[in-house]
């Protein structure tokens, strides 16, 4: 144990390094200018206190590799063949944008929701969290135990992994928006049922319309199947650019799946690099999957 650094910081660094190792990043370069840890000055503390509404994505200069990936990403989006869900036509085909909608209105309309049976077991509605003007929205499945208690999405073990993934992209949670298909925890963390998804997902759709992100990342099959209205397995379209109501959508594995299958982290990191390319985020030197 190195006593120059607090144990919590050492643990955080160790977790971060294990994550980078899992996604195939093994080489690190020290920035010549950064010879010591930056002191916590009033100025740099103030620069961190940006209101989420005003949070821009970090400004970066794309490398040649990122530019190439951006060019590839700009190629026509694939529309996957839609297989009808058992319940019939797409939930979203006929959904019009609501004029003057806002996250606040959506939250107010949701209220203390009792529209589906999930309300019976929930502790807190987990609406969503992050930058209301984010260019990047992550959509998960539904709250788990920790999320249900805290009222925030992705704060448990899978959430910690998602946070690491976001930070590996050069972003922070407050730069992106994170939400779920269903806003209440399913009992025993079971997969949300069709009626629960169809009752709750119109609120998700409104959230996406209001935020108007450049990119939507579906975390896992439930989010992907819900937004794309397909019964195809996620492995058939994971990592491909798809279209959702005129926006770019990419589906990747759920962080909870990665906790069980760490070997898949490299695939997810490749998917996230495609997202970075579209958002003009630079893959830092030494970080290559
Ligand atoms: N899994 C999800 O899909 N969403 C959460 O918020 C947490 C875990």
Short mmCIF file of C-alpha atoms and ligand atoms in Angstrom, two decimals:
data_model
loop_
_atom_site.label_atom_id
_atom_site.label_comp_id
_atom_site.label_asym_id
_atom_site.label_seq_id
_atom_site.Cartn_x
_atom_site.Cartn_y
_atom_site.Cartn_z
CA UNK A 1 0.00 0.00 0.00
CA UNK A 2 1.43 3.40 -1.06
CA UNK A 3 0.75 5.76 1.83
CA UNK A 4 1.07 8.89 -0.31
CA UNK A 5 -2.45 8.26 -1.62
CA UNK A 6 -5.66 7.58 0.31
CA UNK A 7 -6.81 3.94 0.22
CA UNK A 8 -10.06 4.89 -1.56
CA UNK A 9 -8.13 6.60 -4.35
CA UNK A 10 -5.80 3.62 -4.69
CA UNK A 11 -8.81 1.30 -4.91
CA UNK A 12 -10.41 3.54 -7.53
CA UNK A 13 -7.20 3.59 -9.59
CA UNK A 14 -6.81 -0.16 -9.27
CA UNK A 15 -10.44 -0.71 -10.42
CA UNK A 16 -9.90 1.66 -13.33
CA UNK A 17 -6.67 -0.07 -14.41
CA UNK A 18 -8.36 -3.50 -14.23
CA UNK A 19 -11.15 -2.14 -16.40
CA UNK A 20 -8.68 -0.80 -18.99
CA UNK A 21 -6.86 -4.15 -18.93
CA UNK A 22 -10.18 -5.97 -19.47
CA UNK A 23 -10.93 -3.90 -22.56
CA UNK A 24 -7.44 -4.49 -23.93
CA UNK A 25 -5.69 -1.24 -22.98
CA UNK A 26 -2.30 -2.03 -21.56
CA UNK A 27 -0.03 0.85 -22.59
CA UNK A 28 -0.16 4.15 -20.74
CA UNK A 29 1.87 7.30 -21.40
CA UNK A 30 2.41 9.99 -18.88
CA UNK A 31 1.48 13.43 -20.13
CA UNK A 32 4.77 15.40 -19.96
CA UNK A 33 3.00 18.52 -18.73
CA UNK A 34 1.28 16.66 -15.91
CA UNK A 35 4.20 16.07 -13.58
CA UNK A 36 2.14 16.22 -10.41
CA UNK A 37 -1.46 15.82 -9.42
CA UNK A 38 -3.20 19.13 -10.09
CA UNK A 39 -3.81 20.95 -6.81
CA UNK A 40 -7.46 21.43 -5.96
CA UNK A 41 -7.56 25.17 -6.58
CA UNK A 42 -10.66 27.32 -6.35
CA UNK A 43 -10.32 27.86 -10.11
CA UNK A 44 -10.37 24.21 -11.08
CA UNK A 45 -13.10 23.44 -8.55
CA UNK A 46 -15.18 26.23 -10.10
CA UNK A 47 -14.59 24.87 -13.60
CA UNK A 48 -16.16 21.60 -12.50
CA UNK A 49 -19.29 23.29 -11.23
CA UNK A 50 -21.03 23.64 -14.58
CA UNK A 51 -24.79 23.37 -14.60
CA UNK A 52 -25.79 20.24 -16.50
CA UNK A 53 -27.89 22.35 -18.89
CA UNK A 54 -24.69 24.10 -19.94
CA UNK A 55 -22.35 21.12 -20.00
CA UNK A 56 -20.70 20.92 -23.40
CA UNK A 57 -18.92 17.79 -24.50
CA UNK A 58 -15.16 18.13 -24.04
CA UNK A 59 -13.52 19.80 -27.04
CA UNK A 60 -11.16 17.43 -28.79
CA UNK A 61 -9.15 17.26 -31.99
CA UNK A 62 -9.97 14.05 -33.83
CA UNK A 63 -7.02 11.84 -34.75
CA UNK A 64 -6.78 10.29 -38.23
CA UNK A 65 -8.16 7.02 -36.85
CA UNK A 66 -11.12 8.79 -35.31
CA UNK A 67 -11.71 10.75 -38.52
CA UNK A 68 -11.74 7.48 -40.48
CA UNK A 69 -14.16 5.93 -38.02
CA UNK A 70 -16.32 9.06 -38.28
CA UNK A 71 -16.38 8.73 -42.07
CA UNK A 72 -17.40 5.10 -41.76
CA UNK A 73 -20.00 6.03 -39.21
CA UNK A 74 -21.41 8.60 -41.60
CA UNK A 75 -22.25 5.89 -44.12
CA UNK A 76 -25.96 5.09 -44.50
CA UNK A 77 -27.52 3.61 -41.39
CA UNK A 78 -28.78 0.09 -41.62
CA UNK A 79 -32.43 -0.43 -40.98
CA UNK A 80 -32.82 -3.85 -39.46
CA UNK A 81 -35.62 -5.99 -40.71
CA UNK A 82 -38.37 -5.50 -38.24
CA UNK A 83 -39.99 -8.63 -36.96
CA UNK A 84 -43.36 -7.89 -35.41
CA UNK A 85 -43.48 -8.16 -31.66
CA UNK A 86 -46.07 -10.64 -30.41
CA UNK A 87 -48.37 -7.73 -29.57
CA UNK A 88 -48.51 -6.42 -33.17
CA UNK A 89 -47.44 -3.15 -34.72
CA UNK A 90 -44.60 -0.97 -33.49
CA UNK A 91 -45.29 1.08 -30.41
CA UNK A 92 -43.59 4.06 -31.91
CA UNK A 93 -44.63 4.10 -35.54
CA UNK A 94 -47.41 6.59 -35.06
CA UNK A 95 -46.11 8.48 -32.05
CA UNK A 96 -45.91 12.16 -32.85
CA UNK A 97 -43.54 14.53 -31.10
CA UNK A 98 -45.29 16.51 -28.37
CA UNK A 99 -44.92 20.25 -28.88
CA UNK A 100 -43.13 22.12 -26.06
CA UNK A 101 -42.45 18.93 -24.19
CA UNK A 102 -39.80 18.94 -21.45
CA UNK A 103 -38.27 16.48 -19.03
CA UNK A 104 -40.14 18.24 -16.24
CA UNK A 105 -43.48 17.79 -18.03
CA UNK A 106 -42.73 14.15 -18.68
CA UNK A 107 -41.82 13.60 -15.02
CA UNK A 108 -44.99 15.42 -13.97
CA UNK A 109 -47.12 13.33 -16.33
CA UNK A 110 -45.53 10.17 -14.98
CA UNK A 111 -46.49 11.28 -11.47
CA UNK A 112 -46.66 8.61 -8.78
CA UNK A 113 -47.34 6.12 -11.54
CA UNK A 114 -49.59 3.11 -10.95
CA UNK A 115 -50.17 2.34 -14.63
CA UNK A 116 -48.60 -1.12 -14.45
CA UNK A 117 -48.06 -3.78 -11.81
CA UNK A 118 -44.40 -2.80 -11.26
CA UNK A 119 -45.53 0.07 -9.03
CA UNK A 120 -46.55 -2.44 -6.35
CA UNK A 121 -43.00 -3.45 -5.52
CA UNK A 122 -41.08 -0.28 -6.21
CA UNK A 123 -39.53 1.97 -3.62
CA UNK A 124 -38.68 4.89 -5.95
CA UNK A 125 -39.42 5.77 -9.56
CA UNK A 126 -36.11 5.97 -11.41
CA UNK A 127 -36.81 8.55 -14.09
CA UNK A 128 -33.36 9.24 -15.53
CA UNK A 129 -30.28 11.28 -14.78
CA UNK A 130 -27.73 13.48 -16.48
CA UNK A 131 -27.46 16.29 -18.97
CA UNK A 132 -30.90 17.22 -20.35
CA UNK A 133 -29.16 18.38 -23.53
CA UNK A 134 -26.82 15.42 -23.84
CA UNK A 135 -25.54 14.37 -27.23
CA UNK A 136 -25.38 10.82 -25.94
CA UNK A 137 -28.18 8.91 -24.22
CA UNK A 138 -27.70 5.46 -22.68
CA UNK A 139 -30.84 3.35 -22.32
CA UNK A 140 -30.82 0.41 -19.92
CA UNK A 141 -33.47 -2.12 -18.98
CA UNK A 142 -34.88 -1.16 -15.62
CA UNK A 143 -33.77 -0.22 -12.12
CA UNK A 144 -32.22 -2.81 -9.82
CA UNK A 145 -32.09 -2.80 -6.03
CA UNK A 146 -29.60 0.06 -5.60
CA UNK A 147 -31.33 2.22 -8.20
CA UNK A 148 -34.72 1.60 -6.58
CA UNK A 149 -33.36 2.78 -3.24
CA UNK A 150 -31.42 5.79 -4.54
CA UNK A 151 -33.84 6.84 -7.29
CA UNK A 152 -30.98 7.07 -9.80
CA UNK A 153 -30.19 4.85 -12.79
CA UNK A 154 -27.11 2.65 -12.93
CA UNK A 155 -25.65 3.21 -9.48
CA UNK A 156 -25.13 -0.44 -8.49
CA UNK A 157 -22.37 -2.78 -9.66
CA UNK A 158 -23.40 -2.62 -13.30
CA UNK A 159 -23.70 1.14 -12.92
CA UNK A 160 -20.14 1.43 -11.65
CA UNK A 161 -18.99 -0.40 -14.75
CA UNK A 162 -21.08 1.89 -16.96
CA UNK A 163 -19.51 4.90 -15.22
CA UNK A 164 -16.04 3.49 -15.99
CA UNK A 165 -17.04 3.02 -19.61
CA UNK A 166 -18.31 6.60 -19.84
CA UNK A 167 -15.10 7.90 -18.27
CA UNK A 168 -12.98 5.77 -20.61
CA UNK A 169 -14.73 7.66 -23.42
CA UNK A 170 -13.40 10.89 -21.95
CA UNK A 171 -16.80 11.87 -20.58
CA UNK A 172 -18.42 12.10 -17.18
CA UNK A 173 -21.87 10.93 -16.17
CA UNK A 174 -23.06 14.53 -16.05
CA UNK A 175 -22.21 14.91 -19.78
CA UNK A 176 -24.57 12.12 -20.87
CA UNK A 177 -28.15 11.15 -20.04
CA UNK A 178 -28.90 7.74 -18.57
CA UNK A 179 -32.36 6.19 -18.36
CA UNK A 180 -34.20 2.89 -18.63
CA UNK A 181 -37.03 1.28 -20.55
CA UNK A 182 -39.04 0.79 -17.34
CA UNK A 183 -38.87 3.27 -14.47
CA UNK A 184 -39.75 0.87 -11.65
CA UNK A 185 -37.75 -2.09 -10.43
CA UNK A 186 -39.11 -5.44 -11.61
CA UNK A 187 -39.40 -7.96 -8.74
CA UNK A 188 -36.19 -9.96 -8.23
CA UNK A 189 -34.72 -7.98 -11.15
CA UNK A 190 -36.63 -10.11 -13.63
CA UNK A 191 -36.89 -8.96 -17.25
CA UNK A 192 -39.69 -6.43 -17.67
CA UNK A 193 -42.82 -7.98 -19.18
CA UNK A 194 -44.41 -6.87 -22.41
CA UNK A 195 -47.28 -4.94 -20.81
CA UNK A 196 -44.83 -3.16 -18.48
CA UNK A 197 -42.60 -2.18 -21.39
CA UNK A 198 -45.47 -0.97 -23.52
CA UNK A 199 -46.92 1.06 -20.64
CA UNK A 200 -43.63 2.72 -19.68
CA UNK A 201 -41.75 3.13 -22.95
CA UNK A 202 -43.81 6.07 -24.28
CA UNK A 203 -42.24 8.09 -21.47
CA UNK A 204 -38.80 6.93 -22.63
CA UNK A 205 -39.68 7.95 -26.16
CA UNK A 206 -40.65 11.43 -24.97
CA UNK A 207 -37.40 11.69 -22.99
CA UNK A 208 -35.41 10.87 -26.12
CA UNK A 209 -37.39 13.31 -28.25
CA UNK A 210 -36.87 16.13 -25.74
CA UNK A 211 -33.16 15.50 -25.19
CA UNK A 212 -32.66 15.06 -28.95
CA UNK A 213 -29.29 13.32 -28.66
CA UNK A 214 -26.97 12.70 -31.57
CA UNK A 215 -26.51 9.09 -30.49
CA UNK A 216 -28.57 6.60 -28.50
CA UNK A 217 -26.76 3.60 -27.03
CA UNK A 218 -29.00 0.70 -26.04
CA UNK A 219 -27.50 -1.28 -23.19
CA UNK A 220 -28.65 -4.84 -23.69
CA UNK A 221 -31.40 -6.66 -25.49
CA UNK A 222 -34.41 -5.20 -23.68
CA UNK A 223 -33.55 -1.61 -24.61
CA UNK A 224 -32.61 -2.59 -28.16
CA UNK A 225 -35.69 -4.70 -28.74
CA UNK A 226 -37.94 -2.03 -27.28
CA UNK A 227 -36.64 0.88 -29.34
CA UNK A 228 -36.10 -1.09 -32.53
CA UNK A 229 -39.26 -3.15 -32.08
CA UNK A 230 -37.54 -6.30 -33.15
CA UNK A 231 -37.36 -9.85 -31.89
CA UNK A 232 -33.92 -10.41 -33.37
CA UNK A 233 -31.18 -11.33 -30.92
CA UNK A 234 -28.89 -8.44 -30.03
CA UNK A 235 -25.85 -10.32 -31.35
CA UNK A 236 -27.30 -9.94 -34.87
CA UNK A 237 -26.99 -6.15 -34.82
CA UNK A 238 -24.72 -5.30 -31.86
CA UNK A 239 -22.19 -2.62 -32.77
CA UNK A 240 -23.96 -1.59 -35.97
CA UNK A 241 -25.29 1.85 -36.64
CA UNK A 242 -29.06 1.71 -36.81
CA UNK A 243 -31.75 4.32 -37.02
CA UNK A 244 -34.31 5.31 -34.44
CA UNK A 245 -36.71 8.11 -35.39
CA UNK A 246 -34.02 9.83 -37.43
CA UNK A 247 -31.28 9.39 -34.82
CA UNK A 248 -28.25 7.16 -34.75
CA UNK A 249 -28.71 4.17 -32.49
CA UNK A 250 -26.18 1.54 -31.55
CA UNK A 251 -26.88 -1.46 -29.35
CA UNK A 252 -24.21 -3.03 -27.19
CA UNK A 253 -24.06 -5.50 -24.34
CA UNK A 254 -25.51 -4.55 -20.96
CA UNK A 255 -22.89 -3.85 -18.25
CA UNK A 256 -24.49 -6.58 -16.10
CA UNK A 257 -23.72 -9.04 -18.92
CA UNK A 258 -20.13 -7.78 -18.91
CA UNK A 259 -19.87 -8.47 -15.18
CA UNK A 260 -20.71 -12.09 -15.95
CA UNK A 261 -18.72 -12.21 -19.21
CA UNK A 262 -15.68 -9.92 -18.83
CA UNK A 263 -14.28 -11.23 -22.13
CA UNK A 264 -16.97 -9.27 -23.95
CA UNK A 265 -15.66 -5.94 -22.61
CA UNK A 266 -13.34 -5.55 -25.62
CA UNK A 267 -16.31 -5.80 -28.00
CA UNK A 268 -18.18 -3.16 -26.05
CA UNK A 269 -15.15 -0.89 -26.03
CA UNK A 270 -14.99 -1.17 -29.83
CA UNK A 271 -18.68 -0.20 -29.99
CA UNK A 272 -18.06 2.78 -27.73
CA UNK A 273 -15.15 3.89 -29.89
CA UNK A 274 -17.58 4.07 -32.82
CA UNK A 275 -19.77 6.31 -30.69
CA UNK A 276 -16.74 8.44 -29.77
CA UNK A 277 -15.93 8.86 -33.45
CA UNK A 278 -19.40 10.15 -34.23
CA UNK A 279 -19.26 12.54 -31.28
CA UNK A 280 -15.76 13.74 -32.22
CA UNK A 281 -14.23 12.41 -29.02
CA UNK A 282 -10.58 11.53 -29.18
CA UNK A 283 -9.25 8.10 -28.24
CA UNK A 284 -6.37 9.06 -25.97
CA UNK A 285 -2.85 7.91 -26.79
CA UNK A 286 -2.21 4.45 -25.48
CA UNK A 287 -5.90 3.65 -25.25
CA UNK A 288 -6.59 1.22 -28.03
CA UNK A 289 -8.65 -1.89 -27.69
N1 LIG B 1 -29.60 -2.15 -14.96
C1 LIG B 1 -30.36 -1.38 -15.76
O1 LIG B 1 -30.74 -1.78 -16.85
N2 LIG B 1 -30.66 -0.15 -15.36
C2 LIG B 1 -30.25 0.35 -14.21
O2 LIG B 1 -30.57 1.49 -13.91
C3 LIG B 1 -29.44 -0.46 -13.39
C4 LIG B 1 -29.14 -1.71 -13.78
#
